[in-house]
XYZ file of C-alpha atoms in Angstrom:
586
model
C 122.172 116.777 130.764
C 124.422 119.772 131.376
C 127.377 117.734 133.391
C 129.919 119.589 132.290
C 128.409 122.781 133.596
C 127.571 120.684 136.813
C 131.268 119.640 136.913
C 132.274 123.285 136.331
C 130.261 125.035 139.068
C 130.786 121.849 141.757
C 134.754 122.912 141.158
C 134.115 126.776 142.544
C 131.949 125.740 144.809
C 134.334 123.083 146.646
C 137.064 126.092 146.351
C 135.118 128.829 147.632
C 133.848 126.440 150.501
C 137.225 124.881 151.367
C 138.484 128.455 152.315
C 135.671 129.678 153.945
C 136.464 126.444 156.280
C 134.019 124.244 154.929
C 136.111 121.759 152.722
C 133.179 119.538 150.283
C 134.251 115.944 149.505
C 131.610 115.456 146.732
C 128.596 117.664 145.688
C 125.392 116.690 144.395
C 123.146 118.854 142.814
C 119.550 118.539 142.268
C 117.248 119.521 139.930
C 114.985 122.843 141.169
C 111.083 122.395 140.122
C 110.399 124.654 137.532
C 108.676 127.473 137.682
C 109.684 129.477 134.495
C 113.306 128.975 135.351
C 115.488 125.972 134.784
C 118.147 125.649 137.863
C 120.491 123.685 140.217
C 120.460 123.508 143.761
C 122.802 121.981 146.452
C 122.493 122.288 150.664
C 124.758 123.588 152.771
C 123.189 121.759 156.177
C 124.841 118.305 156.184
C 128.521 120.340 155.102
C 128.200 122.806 158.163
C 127.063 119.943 160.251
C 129.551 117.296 159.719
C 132.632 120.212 160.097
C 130.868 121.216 163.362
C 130.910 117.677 164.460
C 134.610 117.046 163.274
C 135.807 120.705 165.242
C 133.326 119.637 168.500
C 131.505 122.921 167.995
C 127.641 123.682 168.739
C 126.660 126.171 166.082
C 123.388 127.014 164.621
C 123.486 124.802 161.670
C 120.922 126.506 159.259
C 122.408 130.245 159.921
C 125.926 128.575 159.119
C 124.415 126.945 155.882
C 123.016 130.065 154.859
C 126.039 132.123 154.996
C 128.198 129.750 153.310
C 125.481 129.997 150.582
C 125.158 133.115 150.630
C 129.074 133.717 150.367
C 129.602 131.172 147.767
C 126.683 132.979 145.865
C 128.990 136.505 145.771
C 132.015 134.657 144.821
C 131.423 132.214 141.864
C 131.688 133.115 138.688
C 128.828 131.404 136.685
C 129.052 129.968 133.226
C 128.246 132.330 130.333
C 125.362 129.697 130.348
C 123.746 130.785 133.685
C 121.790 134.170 134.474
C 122.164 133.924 138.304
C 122.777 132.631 141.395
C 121.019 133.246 145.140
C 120.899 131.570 148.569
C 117.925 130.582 150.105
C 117.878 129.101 153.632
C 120.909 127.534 153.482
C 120.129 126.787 149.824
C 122.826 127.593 146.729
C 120.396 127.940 144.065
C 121.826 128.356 140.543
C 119.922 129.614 137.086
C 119.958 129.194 133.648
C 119.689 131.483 131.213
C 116.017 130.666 129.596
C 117.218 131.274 126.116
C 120.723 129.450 126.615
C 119.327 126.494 128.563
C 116.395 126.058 125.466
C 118.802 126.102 122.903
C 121.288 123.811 124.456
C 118.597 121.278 125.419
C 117.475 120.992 121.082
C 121.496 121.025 120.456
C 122.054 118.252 122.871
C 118.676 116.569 122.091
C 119.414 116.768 118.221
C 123.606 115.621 118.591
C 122.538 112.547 120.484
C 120.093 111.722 118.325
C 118.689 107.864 118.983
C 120.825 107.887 122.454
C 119.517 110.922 123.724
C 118.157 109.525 127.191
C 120.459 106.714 127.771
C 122.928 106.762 130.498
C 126.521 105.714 130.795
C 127.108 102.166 131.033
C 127.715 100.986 134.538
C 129.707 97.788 133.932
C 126.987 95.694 135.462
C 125.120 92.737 134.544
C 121.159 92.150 134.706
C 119.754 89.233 134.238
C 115.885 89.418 133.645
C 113.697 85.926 133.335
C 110.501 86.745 131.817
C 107.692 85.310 129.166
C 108.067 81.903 130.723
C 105.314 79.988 128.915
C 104.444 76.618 129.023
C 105.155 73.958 126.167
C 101.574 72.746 124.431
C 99.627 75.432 125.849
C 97.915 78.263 124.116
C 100.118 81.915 124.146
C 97.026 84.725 125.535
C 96.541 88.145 126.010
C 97.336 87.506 129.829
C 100.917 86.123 128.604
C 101.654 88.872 126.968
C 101.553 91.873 129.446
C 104.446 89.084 130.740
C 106.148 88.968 127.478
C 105.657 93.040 127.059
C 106.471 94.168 130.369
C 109.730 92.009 130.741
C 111.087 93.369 127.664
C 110.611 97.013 128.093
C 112.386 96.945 131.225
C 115.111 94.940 129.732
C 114.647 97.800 127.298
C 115.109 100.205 130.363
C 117.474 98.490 132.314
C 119.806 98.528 129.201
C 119.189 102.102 128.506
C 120.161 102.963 132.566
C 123.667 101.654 131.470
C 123.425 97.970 132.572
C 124.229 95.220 130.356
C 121.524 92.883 130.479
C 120.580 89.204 129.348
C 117.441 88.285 128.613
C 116.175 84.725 129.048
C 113.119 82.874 129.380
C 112.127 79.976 131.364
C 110.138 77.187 129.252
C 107.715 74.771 131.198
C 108.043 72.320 129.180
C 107.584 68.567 130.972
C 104.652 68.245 133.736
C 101.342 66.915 133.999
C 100.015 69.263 131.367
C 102.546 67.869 128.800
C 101.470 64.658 129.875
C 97.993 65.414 129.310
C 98.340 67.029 126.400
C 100.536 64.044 124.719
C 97.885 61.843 125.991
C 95.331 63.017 123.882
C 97.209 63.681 120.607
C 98.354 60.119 120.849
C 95.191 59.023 121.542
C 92.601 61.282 118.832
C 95.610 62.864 116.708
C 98.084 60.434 115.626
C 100.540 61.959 113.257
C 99.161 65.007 112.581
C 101.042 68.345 112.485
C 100.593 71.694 113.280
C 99.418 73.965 110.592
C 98.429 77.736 110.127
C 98.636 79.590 114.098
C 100.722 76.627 115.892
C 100.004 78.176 119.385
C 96.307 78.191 118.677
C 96.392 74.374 117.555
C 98.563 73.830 120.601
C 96.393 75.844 122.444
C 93.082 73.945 121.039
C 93.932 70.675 121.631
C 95.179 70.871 125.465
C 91.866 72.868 125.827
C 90.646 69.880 124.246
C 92.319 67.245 126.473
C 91.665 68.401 129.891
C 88.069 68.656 128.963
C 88.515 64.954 127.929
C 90.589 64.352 130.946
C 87.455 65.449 133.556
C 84.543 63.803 131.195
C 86.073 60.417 130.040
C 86.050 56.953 132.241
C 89.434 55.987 132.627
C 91.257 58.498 131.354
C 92.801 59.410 134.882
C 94.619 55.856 134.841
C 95.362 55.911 131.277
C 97.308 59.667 131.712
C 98.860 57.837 134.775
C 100.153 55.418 133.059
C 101.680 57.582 130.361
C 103.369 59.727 133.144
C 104.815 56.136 133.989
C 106.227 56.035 131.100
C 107.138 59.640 130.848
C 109.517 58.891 134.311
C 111.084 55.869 132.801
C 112.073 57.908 129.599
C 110.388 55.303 127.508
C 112.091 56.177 124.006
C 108.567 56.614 122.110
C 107.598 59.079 124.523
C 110.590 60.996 124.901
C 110.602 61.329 120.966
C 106.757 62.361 120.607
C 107.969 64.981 123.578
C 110.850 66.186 122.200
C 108.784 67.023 118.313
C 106.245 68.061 120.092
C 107.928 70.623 122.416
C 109.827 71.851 119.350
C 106.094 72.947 117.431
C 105.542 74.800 120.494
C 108.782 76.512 120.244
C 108.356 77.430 116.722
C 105.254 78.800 118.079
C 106.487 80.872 120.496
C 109.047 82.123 118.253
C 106.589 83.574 115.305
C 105.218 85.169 118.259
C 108.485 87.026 119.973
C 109.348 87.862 115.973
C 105.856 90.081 115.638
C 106.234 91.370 118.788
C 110.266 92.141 118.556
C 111.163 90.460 121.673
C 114.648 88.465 121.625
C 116.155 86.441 123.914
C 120.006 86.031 124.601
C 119.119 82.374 126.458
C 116.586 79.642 126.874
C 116.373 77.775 130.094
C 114.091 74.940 130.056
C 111.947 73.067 133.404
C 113.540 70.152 132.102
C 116.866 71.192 132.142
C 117.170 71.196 135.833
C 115.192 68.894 137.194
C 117.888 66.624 137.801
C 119.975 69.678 139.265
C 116.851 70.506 141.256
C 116.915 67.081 143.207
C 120.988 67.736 144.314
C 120.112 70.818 145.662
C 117.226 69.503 147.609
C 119.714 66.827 148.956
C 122.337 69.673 150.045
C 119.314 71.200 152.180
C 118.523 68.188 153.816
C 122.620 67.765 154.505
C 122.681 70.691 155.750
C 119.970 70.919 157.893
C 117.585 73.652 156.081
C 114.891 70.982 155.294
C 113.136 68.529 157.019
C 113.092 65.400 154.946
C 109.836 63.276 156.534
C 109.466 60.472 153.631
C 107.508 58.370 152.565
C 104.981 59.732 154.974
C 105.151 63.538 154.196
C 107.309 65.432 151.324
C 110.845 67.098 151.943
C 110.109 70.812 153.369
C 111.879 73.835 154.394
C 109.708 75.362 157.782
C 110.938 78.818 156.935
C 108.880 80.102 159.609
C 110.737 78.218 161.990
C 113.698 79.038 160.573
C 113.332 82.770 160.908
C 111.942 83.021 164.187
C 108.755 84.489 162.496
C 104.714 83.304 162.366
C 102.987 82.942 158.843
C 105.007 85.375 157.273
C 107.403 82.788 154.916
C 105.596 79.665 155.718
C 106.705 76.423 154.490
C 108.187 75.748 151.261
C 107.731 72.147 150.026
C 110.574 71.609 148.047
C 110.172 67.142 147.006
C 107.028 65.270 146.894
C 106.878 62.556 149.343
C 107.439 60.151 146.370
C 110.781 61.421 145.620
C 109.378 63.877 142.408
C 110.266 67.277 141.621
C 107.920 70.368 142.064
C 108.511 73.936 140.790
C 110.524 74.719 144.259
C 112.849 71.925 143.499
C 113.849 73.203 139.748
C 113.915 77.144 140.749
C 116.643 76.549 143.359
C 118.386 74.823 140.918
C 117.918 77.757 138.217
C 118.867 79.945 140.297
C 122.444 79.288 141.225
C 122.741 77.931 137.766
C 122.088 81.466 136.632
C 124.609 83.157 139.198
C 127.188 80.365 138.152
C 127.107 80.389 134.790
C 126.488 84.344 133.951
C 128.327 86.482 137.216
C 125.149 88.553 137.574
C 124.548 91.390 140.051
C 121.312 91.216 139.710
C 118.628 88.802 138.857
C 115.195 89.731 138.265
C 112.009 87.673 137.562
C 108.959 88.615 135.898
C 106.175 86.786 137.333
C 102.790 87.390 138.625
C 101.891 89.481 141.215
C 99.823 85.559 142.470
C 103.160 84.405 143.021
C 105.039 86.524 145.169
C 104.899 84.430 148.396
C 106.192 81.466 146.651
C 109.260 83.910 145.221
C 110.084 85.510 148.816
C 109.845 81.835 150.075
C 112.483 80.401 146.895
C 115.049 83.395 147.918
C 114.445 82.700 151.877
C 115.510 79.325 151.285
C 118.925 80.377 149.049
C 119.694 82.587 151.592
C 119.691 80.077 154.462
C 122.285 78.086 151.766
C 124.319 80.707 152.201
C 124.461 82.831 148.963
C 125.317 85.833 149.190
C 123.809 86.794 146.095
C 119.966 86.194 147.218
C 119.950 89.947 148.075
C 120.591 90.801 144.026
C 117.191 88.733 143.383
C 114.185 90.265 142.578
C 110.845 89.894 141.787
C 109.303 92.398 139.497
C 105.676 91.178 139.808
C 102.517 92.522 137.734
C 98.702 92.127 137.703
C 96.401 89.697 135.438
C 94.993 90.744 132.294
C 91.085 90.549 131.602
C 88.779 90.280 129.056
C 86.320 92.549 129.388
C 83.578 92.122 131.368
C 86.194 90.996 134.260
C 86.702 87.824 132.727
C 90.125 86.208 133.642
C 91.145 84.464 130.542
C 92.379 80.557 131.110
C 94.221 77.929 128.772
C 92.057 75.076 130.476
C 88.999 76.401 129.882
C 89.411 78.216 126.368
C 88.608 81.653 127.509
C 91.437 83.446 125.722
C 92.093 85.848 123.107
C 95.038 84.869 120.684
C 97.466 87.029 119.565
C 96.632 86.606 116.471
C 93.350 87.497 117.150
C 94.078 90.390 118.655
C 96.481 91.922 115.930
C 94.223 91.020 113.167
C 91.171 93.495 114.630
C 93.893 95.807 115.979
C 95.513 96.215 112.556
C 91.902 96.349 110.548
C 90.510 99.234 112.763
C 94.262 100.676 112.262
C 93.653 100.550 108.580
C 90.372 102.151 108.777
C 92.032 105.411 110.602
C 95.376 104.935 107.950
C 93.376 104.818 104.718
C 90.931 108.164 106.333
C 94.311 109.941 107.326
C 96.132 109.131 104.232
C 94.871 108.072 100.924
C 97.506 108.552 99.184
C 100.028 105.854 100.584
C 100.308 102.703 98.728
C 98.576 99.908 100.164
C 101.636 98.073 101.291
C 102.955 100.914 103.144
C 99.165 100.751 104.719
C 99.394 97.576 105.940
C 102.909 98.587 107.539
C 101.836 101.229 109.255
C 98.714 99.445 110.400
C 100.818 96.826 111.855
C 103.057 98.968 113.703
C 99.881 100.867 114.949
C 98.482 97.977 115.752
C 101.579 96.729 117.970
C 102.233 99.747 119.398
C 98.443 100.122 120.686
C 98.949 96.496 122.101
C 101.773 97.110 124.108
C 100.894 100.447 125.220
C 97.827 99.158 126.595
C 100.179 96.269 128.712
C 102.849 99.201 130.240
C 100.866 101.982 130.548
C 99.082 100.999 133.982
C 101.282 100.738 137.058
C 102.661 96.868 136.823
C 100.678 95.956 139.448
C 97.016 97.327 138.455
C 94.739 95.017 136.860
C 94.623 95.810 132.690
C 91.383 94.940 131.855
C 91.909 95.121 127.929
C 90.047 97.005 125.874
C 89.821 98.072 121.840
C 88.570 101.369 121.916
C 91.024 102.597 124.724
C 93.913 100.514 122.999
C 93.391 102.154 119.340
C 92.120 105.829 120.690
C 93.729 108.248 118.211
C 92.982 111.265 120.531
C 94.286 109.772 124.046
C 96.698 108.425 125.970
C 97.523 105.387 123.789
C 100.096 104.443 121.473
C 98.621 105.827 118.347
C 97.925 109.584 119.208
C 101.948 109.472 120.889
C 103.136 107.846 117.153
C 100.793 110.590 115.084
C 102.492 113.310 117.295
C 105.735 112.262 115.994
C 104.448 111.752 112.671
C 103.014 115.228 112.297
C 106.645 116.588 113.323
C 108.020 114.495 110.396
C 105.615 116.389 108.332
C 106.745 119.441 109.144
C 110.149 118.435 108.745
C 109.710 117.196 105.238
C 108.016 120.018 103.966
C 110.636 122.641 104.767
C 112.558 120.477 101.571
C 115.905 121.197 103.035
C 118.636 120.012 105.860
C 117.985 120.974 109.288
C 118.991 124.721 109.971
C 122.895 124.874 111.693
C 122.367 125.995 115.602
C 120.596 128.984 115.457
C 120.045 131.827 118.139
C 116.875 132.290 120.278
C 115.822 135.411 119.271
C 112.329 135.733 120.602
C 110.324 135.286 123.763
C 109.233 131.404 124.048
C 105.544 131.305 123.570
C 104.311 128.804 127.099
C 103.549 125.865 125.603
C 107.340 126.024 123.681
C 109.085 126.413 127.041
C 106.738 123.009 128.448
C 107.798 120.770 125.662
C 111.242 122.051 125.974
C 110.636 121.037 129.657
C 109.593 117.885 129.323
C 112.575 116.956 126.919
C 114.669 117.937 129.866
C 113.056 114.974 131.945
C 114.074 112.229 128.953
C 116.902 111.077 130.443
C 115.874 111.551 134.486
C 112.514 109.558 133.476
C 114.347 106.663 131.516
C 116.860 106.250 134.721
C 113.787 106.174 137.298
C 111.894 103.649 134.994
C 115.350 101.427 135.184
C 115.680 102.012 138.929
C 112.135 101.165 139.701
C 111.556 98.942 136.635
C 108.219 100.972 136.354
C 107.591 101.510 132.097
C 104.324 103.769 133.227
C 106.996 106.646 133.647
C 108.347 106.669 130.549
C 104.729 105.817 129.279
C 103.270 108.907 130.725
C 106.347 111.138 129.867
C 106.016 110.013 126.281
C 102.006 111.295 126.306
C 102.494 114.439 127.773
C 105.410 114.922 125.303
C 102.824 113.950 122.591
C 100.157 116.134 124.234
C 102.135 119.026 124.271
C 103.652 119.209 120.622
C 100.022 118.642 119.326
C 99.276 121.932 121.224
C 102.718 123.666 120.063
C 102.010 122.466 116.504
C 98.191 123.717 116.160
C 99.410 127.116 117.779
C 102.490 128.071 116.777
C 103.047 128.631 113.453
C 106.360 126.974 111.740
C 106.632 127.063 107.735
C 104.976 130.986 108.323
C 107.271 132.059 111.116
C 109.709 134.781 110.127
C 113.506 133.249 109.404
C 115.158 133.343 112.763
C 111.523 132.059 114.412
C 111.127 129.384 111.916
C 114.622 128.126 111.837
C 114.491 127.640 115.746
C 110.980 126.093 115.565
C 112.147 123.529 112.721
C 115.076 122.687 115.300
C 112.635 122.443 118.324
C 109.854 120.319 116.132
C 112.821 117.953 115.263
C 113.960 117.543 118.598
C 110.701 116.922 120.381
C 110.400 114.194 117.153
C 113.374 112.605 118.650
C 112.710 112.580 122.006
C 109.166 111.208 121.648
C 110.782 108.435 119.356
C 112.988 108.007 121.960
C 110.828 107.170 124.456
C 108.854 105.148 122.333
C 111.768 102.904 121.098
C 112.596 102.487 124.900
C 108.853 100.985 124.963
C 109.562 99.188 122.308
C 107.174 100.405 120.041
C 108.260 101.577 116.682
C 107.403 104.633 115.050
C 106.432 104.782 111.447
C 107.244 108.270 109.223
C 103.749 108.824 108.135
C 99.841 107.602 108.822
């Protein structure tokens, strides 16, 4: 916000500076903490210091910086939209005018409108892998801080200028499939999926490892299916193939509720083949240690590096010549950089895996790519049921997604119905369901990535904390106020009055919008914009039960309507960055 007066200021400065004998390449201000004032500062110590070096002269660097402060302070001529300017040890320290800077901040809030926050685009390309489930398994709660996490910073990453592409990874061949095929073939011939296809998925591997441990001979019988899985016998490449497509249509029903998209599907199977080439190139080149039949095909990274149990070894082919999960990421990986021209890849995996990732980008960067330094691994904690259970596919401790929504959207519809009578019942259920999802993924981003969520309903659907629903009725009680004034939004109008405290904090904390979306991108940490988006909430609840709006006198209400509609906007803002949706009334 406020570049052009940046731009303006950095000009006299860099004159002023340049003939006081201190000439200023580039200047960067930064923000000063407020205090009651809104400001700029810059520092004067690294200019003095790098002219003193360039002129061989030993000078007392801060009394230098604070006389070129303190002279550029007398000479520039600040913008009508400044009050003052001061030095302060070796500081150039540069105010707003209160009134100006609150009124420009609802003008620039209200002209951006839905963009308000986002930042230029940068020209580069992100590539972010994330959701990754497996083919005929069930689709949890613990998937979908995965599923939730990866697309709000795709959501971010976009919204900090990059262009990004967003893909997920599909296990979809293994011993799981295997199993799974094993006993639908063997106890469900021909039937199809019907109703929640992730929970029949779900229920019958459940199902078929608990067959697989408790059944004689069901070891050699999923053997020999895997047999005839490796010599692509037709029937079972054709049961695979219409089988792997239910679970697609699955997963699909699921990133449609949610609103998650994806630009690109890789699948497991895709690259195996790929994944065995590569391995040969290490062994060619000397990067793995092929020790068949005897022992697998492994890169001794340690050995490599020169360090002790820090990388370990990364087994990258079985000793019978089959793939593993090392063997098909390497494979992915340059396939991504190949096909797309990324700058950055990033991965979206748990926080369980991150030796195995370190050890997967090791190993690229002893192949030589350059690009290993542009992967990264955004890792995040498990999700438990409460009670500290950690929910598992094998053992049928989950919660479906289904489930969930269903309760989340019936104790939505209690608080709906109590709020608002009046609303037809389809436009209940609507706003339930958005409730419902927003208090869902809330829950997921809210929590530093890599904290354990333990989920919960009553702090998911609180109304009166910090969870998606009291953030969305903030922004539906400033709609409210909006609608009844029955007219257009006043034109830009004056500040005529003394800013009550809690106007001048949520004018604040509009301020941080964009700085909070770009540190979210930078970081890929959603719990900033999370947090900003609650105290944004927070604070308009205050401003709305204590200053008056429709009452105000003219010039008071006018600016009030202006400031209730902006701090709408940026709270939608932040929420759409979230990717939670904000309905108009509840």
């Amino acid at each position: 916000m406020f570049e052009n007066e940046q731009r303006e200021l950095a000009e006299q400065v860099q004159t002023i500076s340049a003939q006081a004998g201190y000439p200023i390449d580039a200047i960067q201000w930064s923000w000063i903490p407020f205090s009651g004032s809104w400001g700029l500062a810059m520092s004067f110590f690294q200019v003095v210091a790098n002219e003193a070096k360039a002129r061989g002269e030993k000078v007392n660097i801060a009394q230098k910086a604070q006389e070129l402060a303190e002279r550029i302070a007398a000479d520039i001529a600040l913008p009508d939209s400044f009050e003052r300017a001061e030095a302060v040890r070796g500081y150039l320290n540069v105010y707003f005018s209160s009134k100006e800077y609150a009124r420009r901040t609802i003008d620039i809030v209200l002209e951006e409108g839905a963009s308000f926050g986002r930042a230029p685009r940068t020209g580069k390309r992100t590539m972010v892998e994330f959701a990754q489930p497996n083919t005929h398994k069930s689709f949890h709660v613990g998937h979908l801080r995965n599923v939730i996490l990866g697309n709000v910073v795709c959501n971010l990453i976009d919204a900090g200028g990059d262009d990004v592409i967003r893909t997920t990874y599909l296990g979809d061949i293994g011993l799981h499939v295997i199993k799974w095929m094993w006993c639908y073939m063997k106890y469900h011939s021909g039937e199809q999926p019907t109703g929640d296809i992730t929970r029949w998925m779900g229920d019958l591997y459940t199902e078929a490892s608990q067959r697989a441990e408790s059944e004689a001979g069901a070891e050699s019988e999923i053997r020999e299916l895997f047999a005839r899985w490796d010599r692509r016998d037709p029937e079972i490449v054709a049961l695979w193939k219409e089988t792997r497509q239910w679970s697609i249509d699955g997963f699909e029903e699921i990133f449609k509720t949610l609103g998650v998209r994806f630009d690109h599907y890789y699948f497991e199977s895709d690259v195996e083949d790929s994944g065995k080439v590569v391995v040969d190139e290490l062994i060619a080149k000397g990067i793995a240690d092929d020790e068949r039949p005897e022992n697998a095909v492994a890169v001794k990274l340690d050995e490599k590096y020169g360090t002790k149990d820090k990388y370990r070894v990364l087994v990258v082919l079985r000793s019978d010549g089959t793939s593993l999960y090392a063997t098909k990421d390497l494979a992915l990986a340059i396939q991504k950089f190949d096909e797309f021209k990324l700058d950055r890849s990033v991965y979206v995996i748990d926080v369980r895996q991150s030796l195995y990732m370190t050890q997967i980008f090791k190993t690229l960067e002893l192949m030589g790519y350059a690009w290993t330094k542009d992967c990264y691994h955004l890792s995040y904690e498990i999700v438990n049921l409460p009670g500290n259970v950690t929910m598992s596919s094998r053992d049928g401790t989950v919660v479906f997604l289904n489930d969930l929504l269903a309760e989340a959207k019936a104790r939505a519809l209690e608080i709906v119905r109590e709020k608002n009578a009046d609303l037809r019942e389809d436009e209940k259920l609507r706003v339930a369901e958005l409730v419902a999802l927003g208090a869902l993924k809330y829950s997921m981003i809210s929590r530093d990535n890599t904290k354990i969520v333990t989920f919960d309903w009553a702090s998911a659907l609180d109304f009166n904390g910090q969870a998606a629903p009291y953030i969305q009725y903030a922004a539906v009680r400033a709609n409210s106020i909006l609608k009844r004034t029955g007219a257009p939004l006043p034109e830009n109008v004056a500040l005529t009055y003394e800013l009550t405290g809690v106007e001048t904090e949520l004018i604040d904390l509009m301020t941080r919008v964009p700085k909070e979306i770009l540190r979210s991108a930078k970081e890929m940490k959603p719990l900033y914009v999370a947090t900003l988006a609650f105290d944004l909430a927070k604070t308009f609840n205050e401003f709305y039960r204590v200053c008056p709006v429709m009452k105000a006198e003219p010039t008071v209400r006018d600016f009030r309507v202006r400031l209730t509609a902006a701090a709408r906007q940026a709270i939608v803002n932040c929420l759409s960055v979230l990717g939670i949706e904000t309905p108009d009334v509840m």
